[in-house]
Amino acid sequence: MRMKTAGLDIGTTGCKLTVFDENGSYLDRAYREYPARRTGSAHEVDADAILDMVWEVIGQMAGRYPDIGGIGVTSFGETFVAADGEGRALFPAMLYTDPRGAAERDALTERLGKEQILHITGVDPHEMYSISKLMWLKAHEPEVYGKTEHVFLIEDYVVFHLTGRAQIDYSLAARTQAFDITELTWSQVILEAAGVDPALLSQPVPIGTSAGKILTSVLQKTGLSPDTTVVSIGHDQVAAAIGAGVFTSDLAVDGAGTVECITPVYDGLPDLDAMSRGKFAVVPYVLPGKYVCYAFSHTGGALIQWCADTLAKKEKELAAQTGMSVNAYLEQGYTEPTGLLVLPHFAGAATPYMDNGSKGAILGLDTGVTTAQLYHACMEGVVYEMLVNMEYLEKAGTGFDRLHATGGGARSPVWMQMKADMLNVPITALATADAGTVGSAMLTGIATGLFEGLEDAAAHMVEKRETYEPRKEMHEMYRKIYERYRRLYEAVRPLV
């Protein structure tokens, strides 16, 4: 009997396990949340809580589907777990937004220089990456660091507890700013300058590498079969690109989730200096010799949801009376640009600025503005921000001419058409909103022999729903407003 596959996607505030049948069709999903703690001096998540919820989602799905033959693990990046020899966490895991590590970033940059760090790791020096926070831990918590025998990111932390094997895929390793993206190994130069023992880190492996079978001690805890294979998939954005069927440089992913992210593919290593001007991280991809980068806004769908939750209370009541979602209710009647300018930096600015201190702004208000117009303006603001990113990408030689859209936002015909018009490229909404778990299941299916390769896996699991073509007249209208938007960050930033 051919077994089922599952994708385990571990996010900042929750994890989910999605199960697919032997043909790659969706069957079921389990989801659990865990709290993240954010204060002025620390942004942390409890690694033990993550592991507990992982056991719960696996147990729930294994109880219904005891023939799960493989689980692919993907996770958010940067956050690391300092653990003992048994994999027990010794310190709360610092999130990428945690303010600690800035002084250590500066020290590392002074020792090596920004250019050398960029050309080794594919990223500009920044305190969000693991290496600066690991340096902070060594300096400020020497007893904890002294007891540390493993430094895991979340993917390899979970894989280790499932299989006993300490391995990390290339794409997630690249989120540490200690990984050589051309040699595909830990950078001795950076680790030596940081004072970090490379023996603490997991073994880097290609995206989609099997970690082996489930530990006997885990079988009772999860209900999985002893024949279940665990696969190291990748950073969540890479998993989403795979799940969107994006493998060539003429195509990119539009991840329309909580974070808005465009992920293009490069047939070789791009010009790192040009990429640096847009603060784009260059990351090894699933196909040997290919790379991807991330152009993103911290608030994509999160901003849209903020608008619906905070400003549209009356509209929620009216929508409920008609049996509609508040989002569908607010999206009615949108025919042309609002003319309002929304700077979507409600959680700081991501690429091309990487400015955590930036704030959101709404300009152009008068007493005639409606909640629906504000909602549409928030949608526009997210896309204007991605248009800024596309300008930087084009200057760096990126040449995609089509997009595949995933995430909850891909279900909105209004937002999809708006994106096609504003970005001036066709955009195809995919049937699955959760491309990360699809990508995980695709690679797991390949590792377990269910699929012959990426093309076979994509043919089974990547389903296109609708394509939205750009409209010339609308594009020209948006471009006129965009010329004002382009100056918005520089105008607002000095005031906040």
CSV table of C-alpha atoms in Angstrom, one decimal:
chain,number,residue,atom,x,y,z
A,1,MET,CA,0.0,0.0,0.0
A,2,ARG,CA,1.3,3.4,-0.9
A,3,MET,CA,1.6,5.6,2.1
A,4,LYS,CA,0.6,9.2,2.8
A,5,THR,CA,2.9,12.2,3.1
A,6,ALA,CA,2.7,15.1,5.4
A,7,GLY,CA,4.2,18.6,5.6
A,8,LEU,CA,5.1,20.0,9.0
A,9,ASP,CA,5.3,23.8,8.9
A,10,ILE,CA,6.6,25.5,12.1
A,11,GLY,CA,5.8,29.2,12.3
A,12,THR,CA,6.6,32.0,14.8
A,13,THR,CA,3.3,31.6,16.7
A,14,GLY,CA,2.0,28.2,15.6
A,15,CYS,CA,2.7,24.9,13.8
A,16,LYS,CA,0.6,22.8,11.4
A,17,LEU,CA,0.8,19.4,10.0
A,18,THR,CA,-1.0,18.9,6.7
A,19,VAL,CA,-1.6,15.3,5.3
A,20,PHE,CA,-1.8,14.4,1.6
A,21,ASP,CA,-2.8,11.1,0.0
A,22,GLU,CA,-0.6,9.0,-2.3
A,23,ASN,CA,-1.8,11.2,-5.3
A,24,GLY,CA,-0.8,14.4,-3.6
A,25,SER,CA,-4.4,15.5,-2.8
A,26,TYR,CA,-5.1,17.3,0.5
A,27,LEU,CA,-6.7,15.2,3.2
A,28,ASP,CA,-6.5,16.9,6.6
A,29,ARG,CA,-4.7,19.4,8.8
A,30,ALA,CA,-3.9,19.9,12.5
A,31,TYR,CA,-2.8,23.2,14.0
A,32,ARG,CA,-1.6,24.4,17.4
A,33,GLU,CA,-0.5,27.8,18.7
A,34,TYR,CA,2.2,28.7,21.2
A,35,PRO,CA,2.9,32.1,22.7
A,36,ALA,CA,5.7,34.4,21.8
A,37,ARG,CA,6.8,36.9,24.5
A,38,ARG,CA,7.7,40.4,23.4
A,39,THR,CA,9.0,43.1,25.8
A,40,GLY,CA,11.2,46.1,25.1
A,41,SER,CA,14.3,44.1,25.7
A,42,ALA,CA,13.5,40.6,24.5
A,43,HIS,CA,11.4,38.9,21.9
A,44,GLU,CA,11.4,35.1,22.6
A,45,VAL,CA,9.6,31.9,22.0
A,46,ASP,CA,9.8,28.8,24.2
A,47,ALA,CA,11.3,25.9,22.3
A,48,ASP,CA,9.8,23.3,24.6
A,49,ALA,CA,6.4,24.8,23.9
A,50,ILE,CA,7.0,24.4,20.1
A,51,LEU,CA,8.1,20.8,20.6
A,52,ASP,CA,5.0,20.0,22.7
A,53,MET,CA,2.7,21.4,20.0
A,54,VAL,CA,4.6,19.5,17.3
A,55,TRP,CA,3.9,16.3,19.2
A,56,GLU,CA,0.2,17.2,19.4
A,57,VAL,CA,-0.3,18.0,15.7
A,58,ILE,CA,1.6,14.8,14.7
A,59,GLY,CA,-0.3,12.7,17.3
A,60,GLN,CA,-3.7,14.1,16.0
A,61,MET,CA,-2.9,13.3,12.4
A,62,ALA,CA,-1.2,10.0,13.0
A,63,GLY,CA,-4.3,8.9,15.0
A,64,ARG,CA,-6.4,9.5,11.9
A,65,TYR,CA,-3.8,8.4,9.3
A,66,PRO,CA,-1.5,5.7,10.8
A,67,ASP,CA,0.0,5.1,7.3
A,68,ILE,CA,1.9,8.4,7.1
A,69,GLY,CA,5.0,7.4,5.3
A,70,GLY,CA,7.0,10.6,5.5
A,71,ILE,CA,7.0,14.0,7.2
A,72,GLY,CA,8.8,17.0,5.7
A,73,VAL,CA,9.8,19.7,8.2
A,74,THR,CA,10.0,23.4,7.4
A,75,SER,CA,10.3,26.3,9.7
A,76,PHE,CA,10.7,30.1,10.1
A,77,GLY,CA,14.3,31.3,10.1
A,78,GLU,CA,17.0,33.0,12.3
A,79,THR,CA,15.7,31.9,15.7
A,80,PHE,CA,18.0,29.4,17.3
A,81,VAL,CA,17.9,27.0,20.2
A,82,ALA,CA,20.9,26.5,22.5
A,83,ALA,CA,20.5,22.9,23.7
A,84,ASP,CA,22.4,20.3,25.7
A,85,GLY,CA,23.6,17.0,24.3
A,86,GLU,CA,20.1,15.5,24.5
A,87,GLY,CA,18.6,18.4,22.6
A,88,ARG,CA,17.0,20.0,25.7
A,89,ALA,CA,16.7,23.8,25.4
A,90,LEU,CA,18.9,25.8,27.8
A,91,PHE,CA,17.6,29.3,27.1
A,92,PRO,CA,14.5,30.9,25.5
A,93,ALA,CA,14.9,31.1,21.7
A,94,MET,CA,15.4,34.7,20.5
A,95,LEU,CA,13.1,35.7,17.6
A,96,TYR,CA,14.5,37.6,14.6
A,97,THR,CA,12.9,40.9,15.9
A,98,ASP,CA,14.7,40.6,19.3
A,99,PRO,CA,16.8,43.7,19.8
A,100,ARG,CA,19.7,41.8,21.3
A,101,GLY,CA,22.8,41.3,19.1
A,102,ALA,CA,23.2,44.8,17.6
A,103,ALA,CA,26.5,45.5,19.3
A,104,GLU,CA,27.8,42.0,18.3
A,105,ARG,CA,26.7,42.6,14.7
A,106,ASP,CA,28.8,45.8,14.8
A,107,ALA,CA,31.8,44.0,16.3
A,108,LEU,CA,31.6,41.2,13.7
A,109,THR,CA,31.3,43.8,10.8
A,110,GLU,CA,34.3,45.7,12.2
A,111,ARG,CA,36.4,42.5,12.2
A,112,LEU,CA,35.5,41.2,8.8
A,113,GLY,CA,34.0,44.2,6.9
A,114,LYS,CA,30.5,44.3,5.3
A,115,GLU,CA,31.7,43.3,1.9
A,116,GLN,CA,33.3,40.1,3.0
A,117,ILE,CA,30.3,39.1,5.1
A,118,LEU,CA,28.0,39.8,2.1
A,119,HIS,CA,30.1,37.8,-0.3
A,120,ILE,CA,30.3,34.8,2.0
A,121,THR,CA,26.7,34.7,3.3
A,122,GLY,CA,24.6,36.5,0.6
A,123,VAL,CA,23.2,38.9,3.3
A,124,ASP,CA,24.1,42.3,4.7
A,125,PRO,CA,25.2,42.2,8.4
A,126,HIS,CA,22.0,42.5,10.6
A,127,GLU,CA,21.2,41.7,14.1
A,128,MET,CA,18.2,39.6,13.0
A,129,TYR,CA,20.5,36.8,12.0
A,130,SER,CA,21.4,34.0,14.4
A,131,ILE,CA,25.2,34.6,14.6
A,132,SER,CA,24.9,38.0,16.3
A,133,LYS,CA,22.5,36.7,18.9
A,134,LEU,CA,24.6,33.7,19.4
A,135,MET,CA,27.6,36.0,20.1
A,136,TRP,CA,25.3,37.9,22.5
A,137,LEU,CA,24.5,34.7,24.3
A,138,LYS,CA,28.1,33.8,24.7
A,139,ALA,CA,29.0,37.2,26.1
A,140,HIS,CA,26.0,37.8,28.4
A,141,GLU,CA,25.0,34.2,29.4
A,142,PRO,CA,28.4,32.4,29.5
A,143,GLU,CA,27.1,29.6,31.8
A,144,VAL,CA,24.4,28.8,29.3
A,145,TYR,CA,26.8,28.9,26.4
A,146,GLY,CA,29.3,26.7,28.3
A,147,LYS,CA,26.6,24.0,28.7
A,148,THR,CA,25.5,24.2,25.0
A,149,GLU,CA,26.3,21.2,22.9
A,150,HIS,CA,24.0,21.9,20.0
A,151,VAL,CA,22.9,25.1,18.3
A,152,PHE,CA,19.7,24.3,16.3
A,153,LEU,CA,17.4,26.4,14.2
A,154,ILE,CA,13.8,25.3,14.6
A,155,GLU,CA,13.8,22.9,11.7
A,156,ASP,CA,16.8,20.9,12.8
A,157,TYR,CA,15.7,21.1,16.4
A,158,VAL,CA,12.5,19.2,15.5
A,159,VAL,CA,14.3,16.9,13.1
A,160,PHE,CA,16.8,16.0,15.9
A,161,HIS,CA,14.0,15.2,18.3
A,162,LEU,CA,12.2,13.0,15.7
A,163,THR,CA,15.3,11.1,14.4
A,164,GLY,CA,18.3,11.8,16.6
A,165,ARG,CA,20.1,13.3,13.6
A,166,ALA,CA,21.5,16.9,13.7
A,167,GLN,CA,21.2,18.1,10.1
A,168,ILE,CA,20.0,21.4,8.6
A,169,ASP,CA,19.2,22.2,5.0
A,170,TYR,CA,21.2,24.8,3.1
A,171,SER,CA,18.3,27.4,2.8
A,172,LEU,CA,17.7,27.5,6.6
A,173,ALA,CA,21.4,27.5,7.4
A,174,ALA,CA,21.7,30.6,5.2
A,175,ARG,CA,19.5,32.5,7.7
A,176,THR,CA,22.2,32.3,10.4
A,177,GLN,CA,24.6,34.7,8.5
A,178,ALA,CA,27.3,32.1,9.2
A,179,PHE,CA,26.8,29.9,6.1
A,180,ASP,CA,28.9,30.1,2.9
A,181,ILE,CA,26.2,30.1,0.1
A,182,THR,CA,28.7,29.2,-2.6
A,183,GLU,CA,30.7,26.5,-0.9
A,184,LEU,CA,27.5,25.3,0.9
A,185,THR,CA,29.1,24.8,4.2
A,186,TRP,CA,29.6,26.7,7.5
A,187,SER,CA,31.9,29.6,7.1
A,188,GLN,CA,35.1,29.0,9.1
A,189,VAL,CA,36.0,32.7,8.6
A,190,ILE,CA,32.8,34.0,10.1
A,191,LEU,CA,32.6,31.4,12.9
A,192,GLU,CA,36.2,32.1,13.9
A,193,ALA,CA,35.6,35.9,14.0
A,194,ALA,CA,32.4,35.3,16.0
A,195,GLY,CA,34.2,33.0,18.5
A,196,VAL,CA,31.7,30.2,17.8
A,197,ASP,CA,32.6,26.5,17.7
A,198,PRO,CA,31.4,25.0,14.4
A,199,ALA,CA,31.0,21.7,16.2
A,200,LEU,CA,27.9,23.1,17.8
A,201,LEU,CA,26.1,23.5,14.5
A,202,SER,CA,24.1,20.8,12.6
A,203,GLN,CA,25.5,19.2,9.4
A,204,PRO,CA,24.4,21.2,6.3
A,205,VAL,CA,22.5,19.1,3.8
A,206,PRO,CA,20.7,19.8,0.5
A,207,ILE,CA,17.1,20.9,0.6
A,208,GLY,CA,14.9,17.8,0.8
A,209,THR,CA,17.4,15.4,2.4
A,210,SER,CA,16.1,12.5,4.4
A,211,ALA,CA,17.1,12.4,8.1
A,212,GLY,CA,16.1,8.8,8.4
A,213,LYS,CA,13.4,7.0,10.4
A,214,ILE,CA,11.6,8.0,13.6
A,215,LEU,CA,13.3,7.2,16.9
A,216,THR,CA,11.8,4.3,18.8
A,217,SER,CA,11.3,6.6,21.8
A,218,VAL,CA,9.1,8.9,19.7
A,219,LEU,CA,6.8,6.2,18.3
A,220,GLN,CA,4.6,6.0,21.3
A,221,LYS,CA,4.5,9.7,21.8
A,222,THR,CA,3.3,10.4,18.2
A,223,GLY,CA,1.6,7.2,17.1
A,224,LEU,CA,3.7,7.2,13.9
A,225,SER,CA,4.8,4.1,12.1
A,226,PRO,CA,8.4,2.9,12.6
A,227,ASP,CA,8.7,3.1,8.8
A,228,THR,CA,8.0,6.9,8.7
A,229,THR,CA,10.8,8.9,7.1
A,230,VAL,CA,11.6,12.4,8.2
A,231,VAL,CA,12.9,14.9,5.6
A,232,SER,CA,14.7,18.3,6.2
A,233,ILE,CA,12.9,20.6,3.8
A,234,GLY,CA,13.9,24.2,4.2
A,235,HIS,CA,13.2,27.8,5.2
A,236,ASP,CA,9.4,28.4,5.0
A,237,GLN,CA,9.7,30.8,2.1
A,238,VAL,CA,11.7,28.3,0.1
A,239,ALA,CA,9.2,25.6,0.9
A,240,ALA,CA,6.5,27.9,-0.4
A,241,ALA,CA,8.4,28.5,-3.6
A,242,ILE,CA,8.6,24.8,-4.2
A,243,GLY,CA,4.9,24.3,-3.3
A,244,ALA,CA,4.1,27.1,-5.8
A,245,GLY,CA,5.9,25.2,-8.6
A,246,VAL,CA,8.4,28.0,-9.2
A,247,PHE,CA,11.6,26.5,-10.5
A,248,THR,CA,12.6,28.9,-13.4
A,249,SER,CA,13.9,32.4,-13.5
A,250,ASP,CA,10.9,33.7,-15.6
A,251,LEU,CA,8.6,33.0,-12.7
A,252,ALA,CA,8.3,34.2,-9.1
A,253,VAL,CA,6.2,33.5,-6.1
A,254,ASP,CA,3.8,36.1,-4.6
A,255,GLY,CA,3.3,34.9,-1.0
A,256,ALA,CA,0.2,36.7,0.1
A,257,GLY,CA,0.1,35.7,3.7
A,258,THR,CA,0.6,37.6,7.0
A,259,VAL,CA,3.9,38.8,5.4
A,260,GLU,CA,3.8,39.8,1.8
A,261,CYS,CA,6.8,38.2,0.0
A,262,ILE,CA,7.9,38.0,-3.6
A,263,THR,CA,10.4,35.2,-4.2
A,264,PRO,CA,12.2,35.1,-7.6
A,265,VAL,CA,14.5,32.3,-8.8
A,266,TYR,CA,18.0,32.8,-10.2
A,267,ASP,CA,19.8,30.4,-12.6
A,268,GLY,CA,23.1,31.2,-10.9
A,269,LEU,CA,24.5,33.4,-8.2
A,270,PRO,CA,23.2,36.9,-8.8
A,271,ASP,CA,25.3,40.1,-8.4
A,272,LEU,CA,25.5,40.3,-4.6
A,273,ASP,CA,26.5,43.9,-4.5
A,274,ALA,CA,23.5,44.8,-6.6
A,275,MET,CA,21.3,42.6,-4.4
A,276,SER,CA,22.7,44.3,-1.3
A,277,ARG,CA,21.3,47.7,-2.5
A,278,GLY,CA,17.8,46.3,-2.0
A,279,LYS,CA,18.8,44.5,1.2
A,280,PHE,CA,17.8,41.2,-0.5
A,281,ALA,CA,19.1,37.9,1.0
A,282,VAL,CA,20.4,35.4,-1.5
A,283,VAL,CA,19.6,31.8,-0.5
A,284,PRO,CA,20.5,28.4,-2.1
A,285,TYR,CA,17.5,26.8,-3.7
A,286,VAL,CA,16.3,23.2,-4.2
A,287,LEU,CA,17.9,22.9,-7.7
A,288,PRO,CA,21.7,22.8,-7.6
A,289,GLY,CA,23.3,26.0,-8.7
A,290,LYS,CA,20.1,28.0,-8.4
A,291,TYR,CA,19.2,30.7,-5.8
A,292,VAL,CA,16.2,32.6,-4.6
A,293,CYS,CA,15.9,35.9,-2.8
A,294,TYR,CA,13.2,37.5,-0.6
A,295,ALA,CA,11.6,40.8,-1.3
A,296,PHE,CA,9.0,41.4,1.5
A,297,SER,CA,6.9,43.6,3.6
A,298,HIS,CA,6.4,42.6,7.3
A,299,THR,CA,2.7,43.5,7.0
A,300,GLY,CA,0.9,42.1,4.0
A,301,GLY,CA,-2.2,40.3,5.0
A,302,ALA,CA,-1.6,41.4,8.6
A,303,LEU,CA,-2.3,45.0,7.6
A,304,ILE,CA,-5.5,44.0,5.8
A,305,GLN,CA,-6.6,42.1,8.8
A,306,TRP,CA,-5.7,45.1,11.1
A,307,CYS,CA,-7.9,47.3,9.0
A,308,ALA,CA,-10.8,44.8,9.1
A,309,ASP,CA,-10.5,44.2,12.8
A,310,THR,CA,-9.9,47.7,14.0
A,311,LEU,CA,-11.8,50.0,11.6
A,312,ALA,CA,-14.6,47.8,10.2
A,313,LYS,CA,-16.6,46.8,13.2
A,314,LYS,CA,-19.9,48.0,11.7
A,315,GLU,CA,-19.1,46.3,8.4
A,316,LYS,CA,-18.5,43.0,10.2
A,317,GLU,CA,-22.0,43.1,11.6
A,318,LEU,CA,-23.5,43.9,8.2
A,319,ALA,CA,-21.4,41.2,6.5
A,320,ALA,CA,-22.6,38.7,9.1
A,321,GLN,CA,-26.2,39.5,8.3
A,322,THR,CA,-25.6,38.7,4.6
A,323,GLY,CA,-23.5,35.6,5.3
A,324,MET,CA,-20.4,37.2,3.8
A,325,SER,CA,-16.9,37.5,5.4
A,326,VAL,CA,-16.0,41.1,6.3
A,327,ASN,CA,-13.2,41.0,3.7
A,328,ALA,CA,-15.5,40.0,0.9
A,329,TYR,CA,-18.0,42.7,2.1
A,330,LEU,CA,-15.4,45.4,2.1
A,331,GLU,CA,-14.0,44.4,-1.3
A,332,GLN,CA,-17.3,45.1,-3.1
A,333,GLY,CA,-17.4,48.0,-5.5
A,334,TYR,CA,-13.7,48.6,-6.0
A,335,THR,CA,-13.2,49.9,-9.5
A,336,GLU,CA,-10.3,52.3,-9.5
A,337,PRO,CA,-7.4,53.5,-7.2
A,338,THR,CA,-8.4,55.3,-4.0
A,339,GLY,CA,-5.7,57.9,-4.4
A,340,LEU,CA,-4.9,57.5,-0.7
A,341,LEU,CA,-1.3,56.6,0.3
A,342,VAL,CA,-0.7,54.0,3.0
A,343,LEU,CA,2.8,53.3,4.1
A,344,PRO,CA,2.5,49.7,5.3
A,345,HIS,CA,5.3,49.8,7.9
A,346,PHE,CA,3.0,48.9,10.8
A,347,ALA,CA,5.6,46.4,12.0
A,348,GLY,CA,8.7,48.3,10.7
A,349,ALA,CA,10.1,48.3,7.2
A,350,ALA,CA,11.5,45.2,5.5
A,351,THR,CA,13.2,45.2,2.1
A,352,PRO,CA,14.5,47.4,0.5
A,353,TYR,CA,15.0,49.4,3.8
A,354,MET,CA,15.3,46.9,6.6
A,355,ASP,CA,14.4,49.6,9.1
A,356,ASN,CA,12.7,48.3,12.2
A,357,GLY,CA,12.1,51.9,13.5
A,358,SER,CA,9.9,52.9,10.6
A,359,LYS,CA,6.2,53.4,11.3
A,360,GLY,CA,3.0,53.1,9.2
A,361,ALA,CA,1.1,56.1,7.9
A,362,ILE,CA,-2.1,57.0,6.0
A,363,LEU,CA,-2.2,60.2,4.0
A,364,GLY,CA,-4.9,61.9,2.0
A,365,LEU,CA,-7.8,61.6,4.4
A,366,ASP,CA,-10.8,63.8,4.4
A,367,THR,CA,-14.3,63.4,5.9
A,368,GLY,CA,-15.7,61.7,2.9
A,369,VAL,CA,-13.3,58.7,3.1
A,370,THR,CA,-15.1,55.4,3.9
A,371,THR,CA,-13.9,52.3,5.8
A,372,ALA,CA,-14.1,50.4,2.5
A,373,GLN,CA,-11.8,53.0,0.9
A,374,LEU,CA,-9.3,52.7,3.8
A,375,TYR,CA,-9.4,48.9,3.4
A,376,HIS,CA,-8.7,49.2,-0.3
A,377,ALA,CA,-6.0,51.7,0.3
A,378,CYS,CA,-4.3,49.3,2.7
A,379,MET,CA,-4.3,46.7,0.0
A,380,GLU,CA,-2.8,49.2,-2.4
A,381,GLY,CA,-0.1,50.2,0.0
A,382,VAL,CA,1.1,46.7,0.4
A,383,VAL,CA,1.4,46.4,-3.4
A,384,TYR,CA,3.0,49.8,-3.9
A,385,GLU,CA,5.7,48.7,-1.4
A,386,MET,CA,6.3,45.6,-3.5
A,387,LEU,CA,6.5,47.8,-6.6
A,388,VAL,CA,9.4,49.6,-4.8
A,389,ASN,CA,11.0,46.2,-4.3
A,390,MET,CA,10.5,45.3,-7.9
A,391,GLU,CA,12.4,48.4,-9.0
A,392,TYR,CA,15.4,47.3,-6.9
A,393,LEU,CA,15.1,43.7,-8.2
A,394,GLU,CA,15.1,44.9,-11.8
A,395,LYS,CA,18.2,47.0,-11.2
A,396,ALA,CA,19.9,43.9,-9.8
A,397,GLY,CA,19.0,42.0,-13.0
A,398,THR,CA,16.0,40.1,-11.9
A,399,GLY,CA,13.8,39.3,-14.9
A,400,PHE,CA,10.6,37.3,-14.0
A,401,ASP,CA,7.5,38.1,-16.0
A,402,ARG,CA,4.9,36.0,-14.2
A,403,LEU,CA,3.8,35.4,-10.7
A,404,HIS,CA,2.2,32.4,-8.9
A,405,ALA,CA,0.2,33.6,-5.9
A,406,THR,CA,-0.2,31.6,-2.6
A,407,GLY,CA,-1.5,32.4,0.8
A,408,GLY,CA,-4.8,33.7,2.0
A,409,GLY,CA,-4.6,36.8,-0.1
A,410,ALA,CA,-4.6,34.7,-3.3
A,411,ARG,CA,-8.3,34.0,-2.6
A,412,SER,CA,-9.2,37.6,-3.1
A,413,PRO,CA,-10.0,38.3,-6.8
A,414,VAL,CA,-9.9,42.1,-6.1
A,415,TRP,CA,-6.4,42.0,-4.6
A,416,MET,CA,-5.1,39.6,-7.3
A,417,GLN,CA,-6.4,41.9,-10.1
A,418,MET,CA,-4.9,44.9,-8.3
A,419,LYS,CA,-1.5,43.2,-8.1
A,420,ALA,CA,-1.6,42.3,-11.8
A,421,ASP,CA,-2.5,45.9,-12.7
A,422,MET,CA,0.0,47.6,-10.4
A,423,LEU,CA,3.0,45.2,-10.9
A,424,ASN,CA,2.1,44.9,-14.7
A,425,VAL,CA,2.6,41.1,-14.8
A,426,PRO,CA,0.1,38.2,-15.1
A,427,ILE,CA,-0.5,36.6,-11.7
A,428,THR,CA,-1.9,33.1,-11.3
A,429,ALA,CA,-3.7,32.3,-8.0
A,430,LEU,CA,-3.0,28.7,-6.9
A,431,ALA,CA,-5.7,26.5,-5.4
A,432,THR,CA,-3.7,25.9,-2.2
A,433,ALA,CA,-3.3,28.8,0.2
A,434,ASP,CA,-0.6,26.9,2.1
A,435,ALA,CA,2.2,26.4,-0.4
A,436,GLY,CA,4.8,25.7,2.4
A,437,THR,CA,3.2,22.4,3.5
A,438,VAL,CA,2.6,21.5,-0.2
A,439,GLY,CA,6.3,22.1,-0.9
A,440,SER,CA,7.2,20.0,2.2
A,441,ALA,CA,5.0,17.1,1.0
A,442,MET,CA,6.3,17.3,-2.5
A,443,LEU,CA,9.9,16.9,-1.4
A,444,THR,CA,8.9,14.2,1.1
A,445,GLY,CA,7.1,12.4,-1.7
A,446,ILE,CA,10.3,12.5,-3.7
A,447,ALA,CA,12.5,11.3,-0.8
A,448,THR,CA,10.1,8.4,-0.1
A,449,GLY,CA,9.8,7.3,-3.7
A,450,LEU,CA,6.2,8.5,-4.2
A,451,PHE,CA,7.2,11.0,-6.9
A,452,GLU,CA,10.0,10.7,-9.5
A,453,GLY,CA,11.2,14.3,-9.2
A,454,LEU,CA,10.1,17.9,-8.9
A,455,GLU,CA,8.2,18.0,-12.2
A,456,ASP,CA,6.2,14.8,-11.2
A,457,ALA,CA,5.5,16.2,-7.8
A,458,ALA,CA,4.4,19.6,-9.1
A,459,ALA,CA,2.1,17.9,-11.7
A,460,HIS,CA,0.4,16.1,-8.8
A,461,MET,CA,0.3,18.8,-6.2
A,462,VAL,CA,0.4,22.3,-7.8
A,463,GLU,CA,-3.0,23.3,-8.9
A,464,LYS,CA,-3.7,26.6,-10.8
A,465,ARG,CA,-7.0,28.3,-10.1
A,466,GLU,CA,-7.2,31.6,-12.1
A,467,THR,CA,-4.9,33.9,-13.9
A,468,TYR,CA,-5.3,37.7,-13.7
A,469,GLU,CA,-3.9,39.7,-16.6
A,470,PRO,CA,-2.7,43.3,-16.2
A,471,ARG,CA,-4.9,46.1,-17.6
A,472,LYS,CA,-3.0,48.9,-19.3
A,473,GLU,CA,-5.4,51.7,-18.3
A,474,MET,CA,-5.4,50.7,-14.7
A,475,HIS,CA,-1.6,50.3,-14.6
A,476,GLU,CA,-1.2,53.8,-15.9
A,477,MET,CA,-3.5,55.2,-13.2
A,478,TYR,CA,-1.6,53.3,-10.5
A,479,ARG,CA,1.7,54.5,-11.8
A,480,LYS,CA,0.7,58.2,-11.4
A,481,ILE,CA,-0.1,57.6,-7.8
A,482,TYR,CA,3.0,55.4,-7.3
A,483,GLU,CA,5.2,58.4,-8.2
A,484,ARG,CA,3.9,60.0,-5.0
A,485,TYR,CA,4.1,56.8,-3.0
A,486,ARG,CA,7.8,56.5,-4.0
A,487,ARG,CA,8.6,59.5,-1.9
A,488,LEU,CA,6.5,58.5,1.1
A,489,TYR,CA,9.1,56.7,3.2
A,490,GLU,CA,11.6,59.5,2.9
A,491,ALA,CA,8.9,62.1,3.9
A,492,VAL,CA,7.5,60.2,6.9
A,493,ARG,CA,10.6,58.6,8.4
A,494,PRO,CA,12.1,61.8,9.8
A,495,LEU,CA,8.9,62.5,11.7
A,496,VAL,CA,8.6,59.1,13.5
